[in-house]
JSON list of C-alpha atoms in Angstrom, two decimals:
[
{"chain": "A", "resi": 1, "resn": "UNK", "atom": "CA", "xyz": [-16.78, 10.27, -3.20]},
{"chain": "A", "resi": 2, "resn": "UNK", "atom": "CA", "xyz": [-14.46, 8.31, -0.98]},
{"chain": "A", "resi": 3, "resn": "UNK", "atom": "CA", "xyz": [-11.81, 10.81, 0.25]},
{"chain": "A", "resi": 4, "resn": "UNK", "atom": "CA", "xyz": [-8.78, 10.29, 2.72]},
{"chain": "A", "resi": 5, "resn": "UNK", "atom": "CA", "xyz": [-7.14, 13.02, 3.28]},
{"chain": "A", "resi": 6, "resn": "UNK", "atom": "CA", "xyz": [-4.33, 13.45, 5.79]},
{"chain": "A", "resi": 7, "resn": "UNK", "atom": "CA", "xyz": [-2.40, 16.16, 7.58]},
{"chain": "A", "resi": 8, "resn": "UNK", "atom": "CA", "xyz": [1.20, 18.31, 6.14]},
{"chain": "A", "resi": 9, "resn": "UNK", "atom": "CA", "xyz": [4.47, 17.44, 6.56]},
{"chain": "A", "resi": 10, "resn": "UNK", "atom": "CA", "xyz": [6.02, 17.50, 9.55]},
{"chain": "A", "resi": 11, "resn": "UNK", "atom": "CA", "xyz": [9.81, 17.90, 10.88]},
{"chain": "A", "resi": 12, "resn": "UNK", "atom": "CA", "xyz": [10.72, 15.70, 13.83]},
{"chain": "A", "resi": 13, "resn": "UNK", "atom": "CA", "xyz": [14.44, 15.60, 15.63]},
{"chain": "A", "resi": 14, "resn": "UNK", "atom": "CA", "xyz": [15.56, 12.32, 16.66]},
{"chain": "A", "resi": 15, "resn": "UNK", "atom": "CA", "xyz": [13.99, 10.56, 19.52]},
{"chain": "A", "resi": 16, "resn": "UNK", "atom": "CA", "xyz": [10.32, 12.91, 19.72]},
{"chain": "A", "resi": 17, "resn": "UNK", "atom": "CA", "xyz": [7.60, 11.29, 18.38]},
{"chain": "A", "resi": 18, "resn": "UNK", "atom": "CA", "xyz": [4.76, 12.03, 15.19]},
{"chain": "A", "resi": 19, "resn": "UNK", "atom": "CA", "xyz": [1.25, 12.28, 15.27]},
{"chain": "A", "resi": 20, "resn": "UNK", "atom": "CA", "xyz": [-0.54, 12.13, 11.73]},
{"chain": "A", "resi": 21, "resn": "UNK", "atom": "CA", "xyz": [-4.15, 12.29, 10.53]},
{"chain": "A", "resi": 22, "resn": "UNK", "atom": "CA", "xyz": [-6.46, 10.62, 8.25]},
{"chain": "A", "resi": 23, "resn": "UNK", "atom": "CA", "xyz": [-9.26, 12.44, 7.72]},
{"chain": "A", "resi": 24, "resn": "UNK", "atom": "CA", "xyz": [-11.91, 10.10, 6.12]},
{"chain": "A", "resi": 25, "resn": "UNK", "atom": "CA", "xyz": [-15.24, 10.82, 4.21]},
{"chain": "A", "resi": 26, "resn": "UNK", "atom": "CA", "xyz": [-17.77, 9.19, 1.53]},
{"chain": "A", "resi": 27, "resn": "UNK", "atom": "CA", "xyz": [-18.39, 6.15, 3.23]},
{"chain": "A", "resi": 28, "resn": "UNK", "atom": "CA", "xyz": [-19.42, 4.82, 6.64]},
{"chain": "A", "resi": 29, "resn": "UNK", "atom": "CA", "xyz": [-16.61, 5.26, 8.71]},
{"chain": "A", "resi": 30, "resn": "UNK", "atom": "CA", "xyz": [-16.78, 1.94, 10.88]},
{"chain": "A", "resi": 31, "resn": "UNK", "atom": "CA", "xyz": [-17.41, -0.24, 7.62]},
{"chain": "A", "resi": 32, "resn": "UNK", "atom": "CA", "xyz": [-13.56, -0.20, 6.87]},
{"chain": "A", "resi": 33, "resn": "UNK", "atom": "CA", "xyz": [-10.30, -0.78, 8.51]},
{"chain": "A", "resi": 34, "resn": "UNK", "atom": "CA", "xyz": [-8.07, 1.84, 7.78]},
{"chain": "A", "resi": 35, "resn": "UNK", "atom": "CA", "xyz": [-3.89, 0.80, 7.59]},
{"chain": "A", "resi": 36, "resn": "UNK", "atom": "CA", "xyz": [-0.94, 2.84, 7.19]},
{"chain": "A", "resi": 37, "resn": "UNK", "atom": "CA", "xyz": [1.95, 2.19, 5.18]},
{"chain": "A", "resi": 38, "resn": "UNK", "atom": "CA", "xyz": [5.57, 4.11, 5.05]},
{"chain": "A", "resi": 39, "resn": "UNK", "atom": "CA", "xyz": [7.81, 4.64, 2.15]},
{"chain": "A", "resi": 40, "resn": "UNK", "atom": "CA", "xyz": [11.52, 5.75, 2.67]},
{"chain": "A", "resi": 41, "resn": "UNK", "atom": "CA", "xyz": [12.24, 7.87, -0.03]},
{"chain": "A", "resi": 42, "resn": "UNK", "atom": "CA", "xyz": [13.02, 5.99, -3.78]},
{"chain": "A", "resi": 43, "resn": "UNK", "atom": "CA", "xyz": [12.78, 2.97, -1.80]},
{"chain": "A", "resi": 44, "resn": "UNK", "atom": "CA", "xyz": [9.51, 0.80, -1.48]},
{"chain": "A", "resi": 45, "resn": "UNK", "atom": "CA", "xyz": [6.58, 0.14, 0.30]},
{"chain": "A", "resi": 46, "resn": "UNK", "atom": "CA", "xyz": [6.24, -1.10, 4.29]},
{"chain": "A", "resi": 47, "resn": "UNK", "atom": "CA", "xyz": [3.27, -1.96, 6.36]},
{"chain": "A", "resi": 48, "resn": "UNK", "atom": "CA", "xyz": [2.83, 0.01, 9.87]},
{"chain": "A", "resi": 49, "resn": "UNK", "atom": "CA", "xyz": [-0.26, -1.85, 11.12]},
{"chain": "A", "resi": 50, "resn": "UNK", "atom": "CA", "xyz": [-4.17, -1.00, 10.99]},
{"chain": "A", "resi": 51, "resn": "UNK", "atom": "CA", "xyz": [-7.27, 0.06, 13.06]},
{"chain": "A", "resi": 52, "resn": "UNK", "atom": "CA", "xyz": [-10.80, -1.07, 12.95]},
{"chain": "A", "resi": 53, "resn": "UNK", "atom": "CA", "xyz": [-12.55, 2.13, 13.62]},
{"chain": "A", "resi": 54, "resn": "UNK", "atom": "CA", "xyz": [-15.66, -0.20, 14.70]},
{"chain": "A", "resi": 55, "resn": "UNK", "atom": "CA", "xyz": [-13.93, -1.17, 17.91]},
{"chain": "A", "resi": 56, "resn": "UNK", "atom": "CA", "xyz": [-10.75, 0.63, 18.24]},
{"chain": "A", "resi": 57, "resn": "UNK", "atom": "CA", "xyz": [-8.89, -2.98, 17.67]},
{"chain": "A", "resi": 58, "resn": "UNK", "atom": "CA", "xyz": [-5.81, -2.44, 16.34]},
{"chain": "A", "resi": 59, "resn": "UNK", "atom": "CA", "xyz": [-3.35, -4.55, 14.61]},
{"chain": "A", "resi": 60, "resn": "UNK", "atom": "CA", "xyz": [0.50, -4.12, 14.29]},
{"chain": "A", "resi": 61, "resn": "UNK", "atom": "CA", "xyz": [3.26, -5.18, 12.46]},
{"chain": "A", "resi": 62, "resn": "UNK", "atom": "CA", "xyz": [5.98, -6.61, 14.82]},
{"chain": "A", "resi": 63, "resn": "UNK", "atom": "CA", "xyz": [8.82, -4.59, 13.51]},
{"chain": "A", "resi": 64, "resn": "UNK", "atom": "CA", "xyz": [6.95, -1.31, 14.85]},
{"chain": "A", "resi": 65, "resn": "UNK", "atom": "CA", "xyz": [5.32, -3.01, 17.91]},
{"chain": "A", "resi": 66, "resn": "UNK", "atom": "CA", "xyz": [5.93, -0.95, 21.15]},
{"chain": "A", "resi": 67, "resn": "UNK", "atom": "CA", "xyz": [6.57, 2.14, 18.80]},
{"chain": "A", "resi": 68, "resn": "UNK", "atom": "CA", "xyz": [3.07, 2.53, 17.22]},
{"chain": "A", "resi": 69, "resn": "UNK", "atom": "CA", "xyz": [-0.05, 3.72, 18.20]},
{"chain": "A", "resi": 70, "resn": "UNK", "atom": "CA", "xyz": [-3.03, 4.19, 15.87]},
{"chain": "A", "resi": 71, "resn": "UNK", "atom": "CA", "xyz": [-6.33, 5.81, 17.73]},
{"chain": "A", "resi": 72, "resn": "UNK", "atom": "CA", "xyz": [-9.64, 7.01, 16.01]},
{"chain": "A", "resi": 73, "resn": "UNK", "atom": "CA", "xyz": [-12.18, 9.61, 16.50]},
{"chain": "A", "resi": 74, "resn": "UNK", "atom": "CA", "xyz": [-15.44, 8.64, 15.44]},
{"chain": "A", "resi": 75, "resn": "UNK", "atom": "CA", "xyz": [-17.08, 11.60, 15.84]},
{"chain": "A", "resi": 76, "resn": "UNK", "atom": "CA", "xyz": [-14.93, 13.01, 13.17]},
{"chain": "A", "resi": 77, "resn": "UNK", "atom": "CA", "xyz": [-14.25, 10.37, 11.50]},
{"chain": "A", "resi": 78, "resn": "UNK", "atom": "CA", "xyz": [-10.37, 10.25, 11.69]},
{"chain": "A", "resi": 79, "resn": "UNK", "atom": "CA", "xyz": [-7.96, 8.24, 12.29]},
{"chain": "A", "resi": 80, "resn": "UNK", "atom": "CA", "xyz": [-4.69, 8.63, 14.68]},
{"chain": "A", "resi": 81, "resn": "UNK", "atom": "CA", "xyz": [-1.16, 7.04, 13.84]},
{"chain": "A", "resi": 82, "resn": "UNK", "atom": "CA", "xyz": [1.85, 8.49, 16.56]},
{"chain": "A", "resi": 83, "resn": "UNK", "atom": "CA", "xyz": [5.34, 7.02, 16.23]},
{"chain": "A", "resi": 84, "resn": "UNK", "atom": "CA", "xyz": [7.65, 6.93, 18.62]},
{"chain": "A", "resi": 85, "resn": "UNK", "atom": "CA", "xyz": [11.67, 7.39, 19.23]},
{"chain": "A", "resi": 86, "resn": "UNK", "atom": "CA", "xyz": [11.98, 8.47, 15.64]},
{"chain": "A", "resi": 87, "resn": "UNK", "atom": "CA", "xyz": [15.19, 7.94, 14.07]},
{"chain": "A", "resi": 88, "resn": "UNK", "atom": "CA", "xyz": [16.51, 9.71, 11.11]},
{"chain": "A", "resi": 89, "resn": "UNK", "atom": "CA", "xyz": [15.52, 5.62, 9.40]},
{"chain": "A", "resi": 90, "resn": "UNK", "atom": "CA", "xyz": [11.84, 6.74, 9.89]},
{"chain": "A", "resi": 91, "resn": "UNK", "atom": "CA", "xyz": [12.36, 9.48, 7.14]},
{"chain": "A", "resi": 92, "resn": "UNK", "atom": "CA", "xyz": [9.39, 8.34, 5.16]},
{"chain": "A", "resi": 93, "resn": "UNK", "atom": "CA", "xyz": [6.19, 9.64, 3.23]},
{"chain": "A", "resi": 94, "resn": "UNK", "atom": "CA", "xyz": [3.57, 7.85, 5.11]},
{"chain": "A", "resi": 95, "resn": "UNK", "atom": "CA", "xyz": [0.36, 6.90, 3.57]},
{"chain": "A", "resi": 96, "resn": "UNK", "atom": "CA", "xyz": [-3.42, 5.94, 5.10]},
{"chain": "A", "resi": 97, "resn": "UNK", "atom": "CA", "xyz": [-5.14, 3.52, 3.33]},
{"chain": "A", "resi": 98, "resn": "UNK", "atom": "CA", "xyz": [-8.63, 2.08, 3.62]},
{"chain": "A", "resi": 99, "resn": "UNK", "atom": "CA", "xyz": [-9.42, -2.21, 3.53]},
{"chain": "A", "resi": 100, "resn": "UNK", "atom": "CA", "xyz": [-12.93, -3.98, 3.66]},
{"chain": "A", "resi": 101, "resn": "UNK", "atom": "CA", "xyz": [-12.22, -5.91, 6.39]},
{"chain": "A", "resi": 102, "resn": "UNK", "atom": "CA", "xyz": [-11.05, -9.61, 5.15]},
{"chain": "A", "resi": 103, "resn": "UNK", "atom": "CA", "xyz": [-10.09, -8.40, 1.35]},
{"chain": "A", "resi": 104, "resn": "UNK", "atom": "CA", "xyz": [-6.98, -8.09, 2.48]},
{"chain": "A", "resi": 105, "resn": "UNK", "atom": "CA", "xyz": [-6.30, -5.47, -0.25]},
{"chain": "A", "resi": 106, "resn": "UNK", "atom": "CA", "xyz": [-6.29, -1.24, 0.46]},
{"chain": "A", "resi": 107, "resn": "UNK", "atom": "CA", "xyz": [-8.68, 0.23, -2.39]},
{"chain": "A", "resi": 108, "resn": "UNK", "atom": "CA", "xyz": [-8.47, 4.02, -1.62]},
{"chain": "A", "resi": 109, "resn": "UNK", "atom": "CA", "xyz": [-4.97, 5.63, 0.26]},
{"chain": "A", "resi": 110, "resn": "UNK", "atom": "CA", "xyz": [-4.77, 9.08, 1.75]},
{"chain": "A", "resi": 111, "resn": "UNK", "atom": "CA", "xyz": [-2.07, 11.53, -0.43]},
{"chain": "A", "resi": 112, "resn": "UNK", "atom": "CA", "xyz": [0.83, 10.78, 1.88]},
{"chain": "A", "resi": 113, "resn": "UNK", "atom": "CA", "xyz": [2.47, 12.87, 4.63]},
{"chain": "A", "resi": 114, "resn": "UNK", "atom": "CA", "xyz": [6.37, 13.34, 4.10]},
{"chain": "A", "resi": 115, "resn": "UNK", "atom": "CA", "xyz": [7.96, 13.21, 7.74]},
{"chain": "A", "resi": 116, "resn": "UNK", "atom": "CA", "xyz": [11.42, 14.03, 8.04]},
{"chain": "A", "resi": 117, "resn": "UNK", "atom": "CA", "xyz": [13.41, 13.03, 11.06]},
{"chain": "A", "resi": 118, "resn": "UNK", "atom": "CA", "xyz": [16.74, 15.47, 11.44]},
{"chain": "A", "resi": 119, "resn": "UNK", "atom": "CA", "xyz": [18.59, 16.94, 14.12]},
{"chain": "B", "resi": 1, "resn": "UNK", "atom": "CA", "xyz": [7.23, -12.88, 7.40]},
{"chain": "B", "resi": 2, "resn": "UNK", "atom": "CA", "xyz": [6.52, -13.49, 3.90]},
{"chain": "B", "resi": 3, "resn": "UNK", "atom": "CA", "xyz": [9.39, -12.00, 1.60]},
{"chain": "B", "resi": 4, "resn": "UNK", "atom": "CA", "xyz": [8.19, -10.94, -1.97]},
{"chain": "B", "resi": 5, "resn": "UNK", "atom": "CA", "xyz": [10.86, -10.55, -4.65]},
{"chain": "B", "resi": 6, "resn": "UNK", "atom": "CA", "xyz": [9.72, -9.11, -8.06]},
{"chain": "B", "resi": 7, "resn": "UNK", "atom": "CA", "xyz": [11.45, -8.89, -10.86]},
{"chain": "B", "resi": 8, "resn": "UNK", "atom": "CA", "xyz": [13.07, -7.60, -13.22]},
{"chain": "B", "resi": 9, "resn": "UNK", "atom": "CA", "xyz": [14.01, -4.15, -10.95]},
{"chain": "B", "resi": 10, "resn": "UNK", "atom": "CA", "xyz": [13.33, -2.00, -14.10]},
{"chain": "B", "resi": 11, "resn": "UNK", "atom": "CA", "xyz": [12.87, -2.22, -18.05]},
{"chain": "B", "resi": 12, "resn": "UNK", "atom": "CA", "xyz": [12.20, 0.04, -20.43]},
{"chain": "B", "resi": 13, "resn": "UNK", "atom": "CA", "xyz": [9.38, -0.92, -23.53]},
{"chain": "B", "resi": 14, "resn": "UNK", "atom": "CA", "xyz": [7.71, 0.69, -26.57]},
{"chain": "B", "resi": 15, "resn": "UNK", "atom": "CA", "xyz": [4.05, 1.67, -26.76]},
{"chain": "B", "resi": 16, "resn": "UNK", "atom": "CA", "xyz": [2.43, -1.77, -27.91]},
{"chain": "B", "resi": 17, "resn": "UNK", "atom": "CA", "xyz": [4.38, -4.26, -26.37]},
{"chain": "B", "resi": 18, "resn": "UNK", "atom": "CA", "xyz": [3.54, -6.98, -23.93]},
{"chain": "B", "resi": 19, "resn": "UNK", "atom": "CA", "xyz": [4.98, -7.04, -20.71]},
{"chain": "B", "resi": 20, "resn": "UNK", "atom": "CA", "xyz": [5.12, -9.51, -18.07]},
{"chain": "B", "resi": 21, "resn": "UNK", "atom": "CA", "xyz": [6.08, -8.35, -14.57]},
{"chain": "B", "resi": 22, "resn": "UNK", "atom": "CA", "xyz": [7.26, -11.10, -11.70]},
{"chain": "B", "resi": 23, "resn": "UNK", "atom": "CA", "xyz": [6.33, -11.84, -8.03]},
{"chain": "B", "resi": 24, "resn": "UNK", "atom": "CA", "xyz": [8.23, -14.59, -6.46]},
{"chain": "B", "resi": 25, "resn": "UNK", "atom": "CA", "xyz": [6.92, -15.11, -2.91]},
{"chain": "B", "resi": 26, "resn": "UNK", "atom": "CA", "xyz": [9.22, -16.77, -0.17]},
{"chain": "B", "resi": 27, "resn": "UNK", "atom": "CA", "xyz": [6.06, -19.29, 1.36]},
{"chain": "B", "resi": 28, "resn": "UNK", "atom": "CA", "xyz": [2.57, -20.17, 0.15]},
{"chain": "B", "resi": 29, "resn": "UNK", "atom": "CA", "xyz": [0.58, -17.10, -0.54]},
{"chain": "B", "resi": 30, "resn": "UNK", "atom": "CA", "xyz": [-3.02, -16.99, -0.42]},
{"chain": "B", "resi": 31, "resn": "UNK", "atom": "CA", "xyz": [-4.15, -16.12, -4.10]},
{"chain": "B", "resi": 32, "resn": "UNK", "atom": "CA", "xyz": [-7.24, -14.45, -2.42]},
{"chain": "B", "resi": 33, "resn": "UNK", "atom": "CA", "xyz": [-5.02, -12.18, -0.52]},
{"chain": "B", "resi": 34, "resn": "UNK", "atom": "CA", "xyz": [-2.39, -11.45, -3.23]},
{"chain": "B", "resi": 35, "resn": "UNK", "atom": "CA", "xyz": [-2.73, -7.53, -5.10]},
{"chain": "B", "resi": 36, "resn": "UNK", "atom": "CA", "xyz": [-0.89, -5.51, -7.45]},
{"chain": "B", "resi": 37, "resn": "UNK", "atom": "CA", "xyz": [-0.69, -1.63, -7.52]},
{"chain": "B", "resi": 38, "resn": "UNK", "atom": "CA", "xyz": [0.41, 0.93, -9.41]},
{"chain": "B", "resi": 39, "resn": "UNK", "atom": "CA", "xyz": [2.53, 3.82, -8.26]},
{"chain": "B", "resi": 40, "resn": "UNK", "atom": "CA", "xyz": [3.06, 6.94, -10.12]},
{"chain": "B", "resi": 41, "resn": "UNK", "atom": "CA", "xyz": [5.74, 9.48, -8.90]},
{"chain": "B", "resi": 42, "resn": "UNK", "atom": "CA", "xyz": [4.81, 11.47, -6.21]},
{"chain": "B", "resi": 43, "resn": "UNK", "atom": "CA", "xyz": [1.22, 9.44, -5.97]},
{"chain": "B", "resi": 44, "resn": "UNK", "atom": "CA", "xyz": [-0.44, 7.28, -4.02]},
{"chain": "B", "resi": 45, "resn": "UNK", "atom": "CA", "xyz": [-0.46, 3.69, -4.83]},
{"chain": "B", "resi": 46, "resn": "UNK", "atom": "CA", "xyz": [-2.91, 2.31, -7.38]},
{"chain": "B", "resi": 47, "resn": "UNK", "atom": "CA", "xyz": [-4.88, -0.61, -7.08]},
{"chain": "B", "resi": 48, "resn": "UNK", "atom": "CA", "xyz": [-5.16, -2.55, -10.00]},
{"chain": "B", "resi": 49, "resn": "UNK", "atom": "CA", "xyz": [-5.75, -5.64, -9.35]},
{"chain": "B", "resi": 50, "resn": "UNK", "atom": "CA", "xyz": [-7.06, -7.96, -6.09]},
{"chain": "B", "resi": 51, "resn": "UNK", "atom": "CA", "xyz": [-7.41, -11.89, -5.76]},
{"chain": "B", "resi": 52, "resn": "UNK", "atom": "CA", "xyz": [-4.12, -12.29, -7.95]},
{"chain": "B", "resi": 53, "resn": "UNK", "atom": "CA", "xyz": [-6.42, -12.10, -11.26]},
{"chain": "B", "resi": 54, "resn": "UNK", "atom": "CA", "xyz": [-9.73, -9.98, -10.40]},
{"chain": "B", "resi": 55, "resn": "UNK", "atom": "CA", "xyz": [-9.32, -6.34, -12.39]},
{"chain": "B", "resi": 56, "resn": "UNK", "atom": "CA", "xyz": [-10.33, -3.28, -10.19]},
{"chain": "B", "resi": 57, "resn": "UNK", "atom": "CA", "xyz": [-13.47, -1.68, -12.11]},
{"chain": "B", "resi": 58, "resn": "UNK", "atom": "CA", "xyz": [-12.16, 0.97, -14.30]},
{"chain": "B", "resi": 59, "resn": "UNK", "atom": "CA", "xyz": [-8.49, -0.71, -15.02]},
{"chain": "B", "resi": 60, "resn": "UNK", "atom": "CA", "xyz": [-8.24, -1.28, -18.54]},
{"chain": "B", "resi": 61, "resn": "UNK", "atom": "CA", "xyz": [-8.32, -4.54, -19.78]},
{"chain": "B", "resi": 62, "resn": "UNK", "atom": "CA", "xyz": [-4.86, -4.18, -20.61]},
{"chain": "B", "resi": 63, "resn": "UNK", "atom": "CA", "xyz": [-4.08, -5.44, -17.81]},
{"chain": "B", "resi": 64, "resn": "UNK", "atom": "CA", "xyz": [-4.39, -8.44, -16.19]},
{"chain": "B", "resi": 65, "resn": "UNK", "atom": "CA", "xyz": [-2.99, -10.72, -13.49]},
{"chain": "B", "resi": 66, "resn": "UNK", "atom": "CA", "xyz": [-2.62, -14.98, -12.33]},
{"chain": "B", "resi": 67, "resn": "UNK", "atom": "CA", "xyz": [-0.40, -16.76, -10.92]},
{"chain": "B", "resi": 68, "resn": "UNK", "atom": "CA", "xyz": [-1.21, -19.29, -7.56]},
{"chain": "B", "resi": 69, "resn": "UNK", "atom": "CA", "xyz": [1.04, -20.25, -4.66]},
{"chain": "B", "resi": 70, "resn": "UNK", "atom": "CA", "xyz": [4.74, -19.04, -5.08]},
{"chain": "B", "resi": 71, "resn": "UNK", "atom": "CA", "xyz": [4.44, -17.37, -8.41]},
{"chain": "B", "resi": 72, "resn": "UNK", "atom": "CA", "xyz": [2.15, -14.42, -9.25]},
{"chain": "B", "resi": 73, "resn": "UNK", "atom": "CA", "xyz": [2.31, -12.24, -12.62]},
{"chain": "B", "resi": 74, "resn": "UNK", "atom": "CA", "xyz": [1.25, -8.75, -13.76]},
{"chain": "B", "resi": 75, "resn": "UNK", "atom": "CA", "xyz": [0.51, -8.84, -17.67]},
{"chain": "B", "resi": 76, "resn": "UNK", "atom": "CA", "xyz": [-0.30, -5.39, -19.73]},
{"chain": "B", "resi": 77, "resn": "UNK", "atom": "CA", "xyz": [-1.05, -6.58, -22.96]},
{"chain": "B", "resi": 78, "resn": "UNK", "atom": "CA", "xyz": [-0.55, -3.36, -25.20]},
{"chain": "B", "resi": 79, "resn": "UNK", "atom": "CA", "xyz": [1.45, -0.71, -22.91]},
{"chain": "B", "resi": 80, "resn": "UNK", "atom": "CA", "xyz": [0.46, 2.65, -23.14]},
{"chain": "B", "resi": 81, "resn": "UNK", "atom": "CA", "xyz": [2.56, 5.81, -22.26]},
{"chain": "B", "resi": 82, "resn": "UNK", "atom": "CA", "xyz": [0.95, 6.68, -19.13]},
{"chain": "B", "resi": 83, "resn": "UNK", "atom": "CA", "xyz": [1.60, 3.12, -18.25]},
{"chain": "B", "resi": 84, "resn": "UNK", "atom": "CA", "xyz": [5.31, 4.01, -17.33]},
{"chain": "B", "resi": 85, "resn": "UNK", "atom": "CA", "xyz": [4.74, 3.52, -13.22]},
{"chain": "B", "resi": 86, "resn": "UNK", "atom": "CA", "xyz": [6.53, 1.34, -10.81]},
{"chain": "B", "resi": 87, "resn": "UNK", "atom": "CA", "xyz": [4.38, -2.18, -10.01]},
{"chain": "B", "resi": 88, "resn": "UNK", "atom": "CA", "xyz": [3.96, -3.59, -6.94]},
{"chain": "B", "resi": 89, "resn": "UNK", "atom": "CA", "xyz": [2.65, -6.94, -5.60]},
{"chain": "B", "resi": 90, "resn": "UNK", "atom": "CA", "xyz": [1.42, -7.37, -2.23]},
{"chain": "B", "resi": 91, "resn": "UNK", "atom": "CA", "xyz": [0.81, -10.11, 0.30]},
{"chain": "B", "resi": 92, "resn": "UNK", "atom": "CA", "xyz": [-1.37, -10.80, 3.76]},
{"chain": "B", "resi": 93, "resn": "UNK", "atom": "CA", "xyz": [-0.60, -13.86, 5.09]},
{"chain": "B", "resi": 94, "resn": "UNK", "atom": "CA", "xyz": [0.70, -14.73, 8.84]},
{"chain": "B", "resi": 95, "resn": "UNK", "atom": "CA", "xyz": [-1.36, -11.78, 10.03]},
{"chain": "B", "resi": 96, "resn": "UNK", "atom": "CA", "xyz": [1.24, -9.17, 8.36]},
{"chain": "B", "resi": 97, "resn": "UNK", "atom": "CA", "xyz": [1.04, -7.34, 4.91]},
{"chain": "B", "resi": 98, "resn": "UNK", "atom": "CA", "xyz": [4.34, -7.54, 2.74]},
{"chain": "B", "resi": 99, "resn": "UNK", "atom": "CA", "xyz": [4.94, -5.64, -0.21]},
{"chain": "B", "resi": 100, "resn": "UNK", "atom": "CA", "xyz": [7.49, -5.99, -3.27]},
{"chain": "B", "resi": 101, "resn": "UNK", "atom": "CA", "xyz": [10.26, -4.31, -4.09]},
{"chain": "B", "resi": 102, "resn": "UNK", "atom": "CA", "xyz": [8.57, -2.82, -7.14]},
{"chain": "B", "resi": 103, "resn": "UNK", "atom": "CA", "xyz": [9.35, -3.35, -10.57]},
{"chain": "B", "resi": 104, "resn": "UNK", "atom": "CA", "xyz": [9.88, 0.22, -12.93]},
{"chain": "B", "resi": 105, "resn": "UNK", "atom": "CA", "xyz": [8.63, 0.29, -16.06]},
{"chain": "B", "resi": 106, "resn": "UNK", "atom": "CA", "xyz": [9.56, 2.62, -18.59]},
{"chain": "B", "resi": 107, "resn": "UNK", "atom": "CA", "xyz": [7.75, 3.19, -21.74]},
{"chain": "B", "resi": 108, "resn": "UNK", "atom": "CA", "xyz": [10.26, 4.86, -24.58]}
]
């Protein structure tokens, strides 16, 4: 079955950076685009950016341009997403999710990784 | 960027009722490219439905979803307990994804 999984929590001070995985199996790995999407605790739902593991292309949103880089590794089949200068506003659970490219819509999502940014 | 407001913020229903849950978008949205999820506490969102009225296979017919350019809507015909979840709509359009603000929904 289609599985996403990504890596633990993590505990950042302000101004490092994060590096968090999405581990992806059941399906062919460079059929899908895989996005990432934040939530700030009790609060809703924001849209990183997204990589097409085909090509490495990658897509961001403008409000995390020049902080954002999403990589992948075909040969394991995962997918990268670092952040950088991370405030104590990036305190988020951050979540993978997979798109066939043009539906515009995320049918499967990894479990979420809770990042917290304190000094 | 296309702003998506939803509303109400919350209500609370009986088992049995009808609901109807808002999504007011700020511009034109493609109805191709507008979605609605479901997110359960400490979950993942749920997709429910794609195209602003195709059902995700397995979603219960309860549940259903129209609406076309500024004005979208998320109908559950006959709420259920495990239906209590916050709703979200989402948007692509102008090469970005936007999301609601969610709409909880409480079932007494």
């Amino acid at each position: 079955q289609v599985q996403l999984v990504q890596s633990g929590a993590e505990v950042k001070k302000p101004g490092a950076s994060m590096k968090i995985s999405c581990k992806t199996s059941g399906y062919t790995f460079t059929t899908y685009l895989i996005h990432w999407v934040r939530q700030v605790p009790g609060q809703g739902l924001e849209w990183l950016g997204r990589i097409n593991p085909a090509d490495a292309i990658t897509h961001y949103s403008h409000n995390f341009e020049g902080r954002v880089t999403m990589t992948r590794d075909t040969s394991t089949t995962t997918v990268y997403m670092q952040l950088s200068s991370l405030t104590s506003d990036d305190t988020a659970v951050y979540f993978c999710a997979r798109e066939y490219e043009g539906t515009c819509y995320f049918d499967h999502w990894g479990q979420g990784t809770p990042v917290t940014v304190s000094s | 960027e296309i702003v998506l407001t939803q509303s109400p913020d919350t209500l609370s229903l009986s088992p049995g009722e009808r609901v109807t849950l808002s999504c007011r978008a700020s511009q034109i949205v493609n109805s191709n490219f507008l979605t609605w999820y479901q997110q359960k506490p400490g979950q993942a969102p749920r997709l429910l439905i794609y195209g602003a009225s195709s059902r995700v296979t397995g979603i219960p017919d309860r549940f259903s979803g129209s609406g076309s350019a500024t004005d979208f809507t998320l109908t559950i015909s006959r709420l259920e307990p495990e239906d209590s979840a916050v709703y979200y709509c989402q948007q692509y359009g102008g090469s970005m994804f936007t999301f609601g603000q969610g709409t909880k929904l409480e079932i007494k």
